[in-house]
Coordinates of N, CA and C in Angstrom, one line a residue:
X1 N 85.2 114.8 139.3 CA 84.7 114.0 138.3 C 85.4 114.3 137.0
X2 N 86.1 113.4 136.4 CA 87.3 113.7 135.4 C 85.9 113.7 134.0
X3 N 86.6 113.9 132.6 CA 85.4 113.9 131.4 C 85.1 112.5 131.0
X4 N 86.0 111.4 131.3 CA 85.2 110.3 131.2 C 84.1 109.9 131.8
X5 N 83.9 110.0 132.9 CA 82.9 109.8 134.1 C 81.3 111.0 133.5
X6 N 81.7 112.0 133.0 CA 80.7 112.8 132.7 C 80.3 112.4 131.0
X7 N 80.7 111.9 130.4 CA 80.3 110.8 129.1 C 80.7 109.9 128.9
X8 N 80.8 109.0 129.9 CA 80.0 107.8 130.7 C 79.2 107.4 132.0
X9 N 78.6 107.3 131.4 CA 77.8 106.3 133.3 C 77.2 105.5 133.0
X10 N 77.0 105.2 134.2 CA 75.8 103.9 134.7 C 74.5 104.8 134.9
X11 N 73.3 104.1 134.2 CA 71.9 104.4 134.6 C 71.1 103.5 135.7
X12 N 70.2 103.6 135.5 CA 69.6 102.5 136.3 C 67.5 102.9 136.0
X13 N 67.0 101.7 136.4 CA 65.3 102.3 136.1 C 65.1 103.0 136.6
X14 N 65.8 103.6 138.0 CA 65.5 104.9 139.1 C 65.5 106.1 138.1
X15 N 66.5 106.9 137.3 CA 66.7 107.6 136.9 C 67.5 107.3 135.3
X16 N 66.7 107.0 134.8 CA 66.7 106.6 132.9 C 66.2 107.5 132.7
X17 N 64.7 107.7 132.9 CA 64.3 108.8 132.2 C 65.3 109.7 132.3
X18 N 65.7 110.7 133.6 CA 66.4 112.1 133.2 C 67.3 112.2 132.9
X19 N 68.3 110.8 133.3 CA 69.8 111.1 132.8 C 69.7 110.2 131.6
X20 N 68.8 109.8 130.7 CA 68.9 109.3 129.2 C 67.5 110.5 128.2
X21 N 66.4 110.0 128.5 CA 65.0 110.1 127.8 C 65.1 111.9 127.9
X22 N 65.5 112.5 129.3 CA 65.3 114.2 129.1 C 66.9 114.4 128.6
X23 N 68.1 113.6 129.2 CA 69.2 114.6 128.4 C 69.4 114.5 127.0
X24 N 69.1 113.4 126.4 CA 68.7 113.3 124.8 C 68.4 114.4 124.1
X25 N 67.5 114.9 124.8 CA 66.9 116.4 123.9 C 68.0 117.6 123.7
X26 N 69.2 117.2 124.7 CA 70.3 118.5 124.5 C 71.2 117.6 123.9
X27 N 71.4 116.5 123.7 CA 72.8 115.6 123.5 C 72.3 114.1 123.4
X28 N 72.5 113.7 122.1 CA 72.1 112.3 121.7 C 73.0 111.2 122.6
X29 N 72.2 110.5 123.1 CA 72.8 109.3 124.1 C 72.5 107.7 123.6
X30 N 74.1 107.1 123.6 CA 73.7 105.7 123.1 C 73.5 104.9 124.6
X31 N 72.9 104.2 124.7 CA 72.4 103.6 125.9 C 73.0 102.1 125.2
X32 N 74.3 101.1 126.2 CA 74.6 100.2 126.2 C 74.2 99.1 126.9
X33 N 72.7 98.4 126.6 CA 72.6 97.5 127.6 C 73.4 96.2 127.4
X34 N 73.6 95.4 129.0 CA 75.4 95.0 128.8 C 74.5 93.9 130.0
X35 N 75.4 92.8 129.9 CA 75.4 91.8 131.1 C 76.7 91.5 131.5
X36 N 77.5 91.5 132.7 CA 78.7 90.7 132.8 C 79.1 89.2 132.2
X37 N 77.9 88.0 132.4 CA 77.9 86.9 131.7 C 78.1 86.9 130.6
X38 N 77.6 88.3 129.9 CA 77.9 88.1 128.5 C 79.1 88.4 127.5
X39 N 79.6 87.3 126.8 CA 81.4 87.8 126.7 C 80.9 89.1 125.0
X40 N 79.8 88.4 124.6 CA 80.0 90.2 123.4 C 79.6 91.3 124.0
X41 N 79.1 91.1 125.4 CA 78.7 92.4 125.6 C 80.2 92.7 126.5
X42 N 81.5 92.1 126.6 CA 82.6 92.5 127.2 C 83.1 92.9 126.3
X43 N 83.1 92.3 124.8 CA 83.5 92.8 123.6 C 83.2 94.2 123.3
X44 N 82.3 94.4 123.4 CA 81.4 95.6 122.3 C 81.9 97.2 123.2
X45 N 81.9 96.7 124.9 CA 82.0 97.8 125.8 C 83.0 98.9 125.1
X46 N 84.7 98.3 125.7 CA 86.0 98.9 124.8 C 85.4 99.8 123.3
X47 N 84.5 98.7 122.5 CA 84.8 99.5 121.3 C 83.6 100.9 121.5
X48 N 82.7 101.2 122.2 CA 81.6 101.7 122.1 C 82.4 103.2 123.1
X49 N 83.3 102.7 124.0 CA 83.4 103.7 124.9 C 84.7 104.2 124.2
X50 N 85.6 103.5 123.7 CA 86.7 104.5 122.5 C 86.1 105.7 121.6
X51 N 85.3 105.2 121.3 CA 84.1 106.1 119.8 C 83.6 107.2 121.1
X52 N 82.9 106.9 122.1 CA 82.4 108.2 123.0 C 83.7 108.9 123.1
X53 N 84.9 108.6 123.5 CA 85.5 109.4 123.9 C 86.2 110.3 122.7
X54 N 86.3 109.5 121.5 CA 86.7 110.4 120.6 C 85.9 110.9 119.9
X55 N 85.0 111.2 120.2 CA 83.9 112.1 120.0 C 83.6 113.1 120.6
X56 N 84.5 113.4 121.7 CA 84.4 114.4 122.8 C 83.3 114.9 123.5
X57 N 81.8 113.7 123.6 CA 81.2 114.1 124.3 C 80.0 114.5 123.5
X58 N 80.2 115.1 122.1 CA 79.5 115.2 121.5 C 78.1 114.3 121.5
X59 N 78.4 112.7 121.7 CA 77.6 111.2 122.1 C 77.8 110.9 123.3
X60 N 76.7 111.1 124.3 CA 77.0 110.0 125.7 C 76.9 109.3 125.7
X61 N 77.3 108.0 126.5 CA 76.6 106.6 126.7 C 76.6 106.3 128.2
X62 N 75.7 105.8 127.8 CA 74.8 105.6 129.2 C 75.0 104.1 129.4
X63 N 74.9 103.4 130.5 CA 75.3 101.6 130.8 C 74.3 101.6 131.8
X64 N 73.5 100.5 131.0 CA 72.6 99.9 132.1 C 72.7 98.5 132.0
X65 N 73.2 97.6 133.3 CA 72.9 96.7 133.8 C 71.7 96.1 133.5
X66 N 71.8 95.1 132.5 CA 70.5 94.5 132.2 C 69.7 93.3 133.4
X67 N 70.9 93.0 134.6 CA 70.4 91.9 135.4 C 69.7 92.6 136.4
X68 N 70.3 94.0 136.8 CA 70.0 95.1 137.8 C 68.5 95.8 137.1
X69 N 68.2 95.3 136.1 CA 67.3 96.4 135.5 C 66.3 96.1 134.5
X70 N 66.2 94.6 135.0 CA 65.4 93.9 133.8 C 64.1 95.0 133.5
X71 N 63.3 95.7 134.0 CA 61.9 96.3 133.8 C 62.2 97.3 132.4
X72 N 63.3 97.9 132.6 CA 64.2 98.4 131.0 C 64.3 97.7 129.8
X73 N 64.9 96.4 130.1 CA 65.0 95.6 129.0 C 63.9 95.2 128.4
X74 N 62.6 94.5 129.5 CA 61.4 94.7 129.1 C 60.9 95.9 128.5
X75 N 60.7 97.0 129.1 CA 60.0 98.2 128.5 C 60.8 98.4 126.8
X76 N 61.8 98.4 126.6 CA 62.4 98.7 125.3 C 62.2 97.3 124.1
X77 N 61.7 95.8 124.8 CA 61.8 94.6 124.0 C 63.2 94.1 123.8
X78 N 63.9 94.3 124.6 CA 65.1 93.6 124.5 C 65.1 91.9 124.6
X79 N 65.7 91.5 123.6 CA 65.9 89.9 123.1 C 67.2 89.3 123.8
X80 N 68.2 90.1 123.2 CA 69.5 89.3 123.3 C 70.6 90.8 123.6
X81 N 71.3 90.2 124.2 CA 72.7 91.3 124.6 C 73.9 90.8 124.2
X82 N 74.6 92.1 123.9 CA 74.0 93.5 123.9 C 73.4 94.3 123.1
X83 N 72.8 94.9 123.6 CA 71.8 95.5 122.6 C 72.2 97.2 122.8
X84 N 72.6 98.2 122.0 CA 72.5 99.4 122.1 C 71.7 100.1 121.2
X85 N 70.9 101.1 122.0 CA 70.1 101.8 121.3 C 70.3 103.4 121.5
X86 N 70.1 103.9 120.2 CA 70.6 105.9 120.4 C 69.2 106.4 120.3
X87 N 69.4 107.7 121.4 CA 68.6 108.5 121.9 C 68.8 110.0 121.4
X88 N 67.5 110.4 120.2 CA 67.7 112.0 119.9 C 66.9 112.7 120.4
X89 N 66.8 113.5 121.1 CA 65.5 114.7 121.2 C 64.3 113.9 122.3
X90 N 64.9 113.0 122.8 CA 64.0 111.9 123.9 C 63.4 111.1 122.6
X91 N 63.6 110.5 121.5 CA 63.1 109.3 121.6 C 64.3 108.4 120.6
X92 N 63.8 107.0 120.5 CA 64.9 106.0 120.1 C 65.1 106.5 118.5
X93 N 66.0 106.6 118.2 CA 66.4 107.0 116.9 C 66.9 105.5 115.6
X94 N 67.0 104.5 116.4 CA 67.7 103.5 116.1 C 68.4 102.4 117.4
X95 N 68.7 101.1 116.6 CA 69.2 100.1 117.4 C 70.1 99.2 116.9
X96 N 70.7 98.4 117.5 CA 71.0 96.9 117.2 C 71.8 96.2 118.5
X97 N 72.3 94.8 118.1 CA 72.2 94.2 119.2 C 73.4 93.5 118.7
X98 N 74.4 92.7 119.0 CA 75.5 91.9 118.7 C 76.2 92.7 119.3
X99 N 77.8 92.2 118.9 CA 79.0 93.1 118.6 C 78.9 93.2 117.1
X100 N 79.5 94.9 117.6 CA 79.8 95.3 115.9 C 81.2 96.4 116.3
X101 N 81.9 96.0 115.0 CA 83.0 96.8 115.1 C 83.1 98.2 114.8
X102 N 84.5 98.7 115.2 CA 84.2 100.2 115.7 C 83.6 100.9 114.6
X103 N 84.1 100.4 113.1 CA 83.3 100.9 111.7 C 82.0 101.1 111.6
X104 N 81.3 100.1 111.8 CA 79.6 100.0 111.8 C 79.1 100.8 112.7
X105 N 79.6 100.9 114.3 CA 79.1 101.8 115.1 C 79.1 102.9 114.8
X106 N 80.1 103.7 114.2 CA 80.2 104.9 113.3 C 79.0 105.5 112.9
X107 N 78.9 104.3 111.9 CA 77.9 104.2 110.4 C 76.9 104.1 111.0
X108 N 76.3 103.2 112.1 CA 75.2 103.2 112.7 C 74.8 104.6 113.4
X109 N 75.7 105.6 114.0 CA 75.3 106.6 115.0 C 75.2 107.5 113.6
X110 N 76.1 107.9 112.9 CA 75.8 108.4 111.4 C 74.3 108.6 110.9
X111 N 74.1 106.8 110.4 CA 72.7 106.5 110.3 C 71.7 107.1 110.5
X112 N 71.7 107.1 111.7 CA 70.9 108.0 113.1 C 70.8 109.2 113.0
X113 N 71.7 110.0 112.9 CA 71.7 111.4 112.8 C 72.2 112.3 114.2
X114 N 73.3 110.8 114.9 CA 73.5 111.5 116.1 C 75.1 111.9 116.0
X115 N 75.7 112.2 114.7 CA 76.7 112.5 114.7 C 77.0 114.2 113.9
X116 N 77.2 115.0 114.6 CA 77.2 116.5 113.9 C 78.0 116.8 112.8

């Protein structure tokens, strides 16, 4: 498993809780929820996984399938995609939903307090 693969994955409702809500507590995780149909949520992916990576890990993100996983998008109130939301210490620290470019994401995880 190369270091992309280990700050990125796929989640799913099976296992959210431990690979998002418990690893949070060691390592803030942005959770991407994403649709294929959706062309900003093909937009947003590139920019959100450049920023993980040059972050060295520091920020995971996690991809869940919002078609594979509607009970998620319900439990969190999700409206429209994509929506990403960051995870500190197990709980949501912050959100938003559109595309936003690589700047704002920054400023958004900044915001948050998930950048060291």
């Amino acid at each position: 498993m190369g270091i992309t693969e280990k700050i990125i994955f796929d989640v799913t409702e099976d296992n959210f809780e431990q690979r998002v809500i418990d690893a949070s507590k060691t390592k803030p995780i942005l959770v991407d929820f994403w649709a294929e149909w959706c062309p900003p949520c093909r937009a947003l992916t590139p920019v959100l996984e450049k920023i993980i990576q040059q972050l060295n890990g520091d920020v995971l993100l996690a991809k869940v399938e919002v078609d594979d996983n509607m009970h998620l998008a319900g439990r969190y109130g999700l409206r429209g995609f994509p929506t990403a939301i960051i995870f500190v210490n197990g709980e949501e620290q912050g959100r938003f939903s559109g595309f936003k470019p690589e700047s704002e994401v920054i400023d958004f995880l900044s915001d948050c307090n998930a950048l060291t």
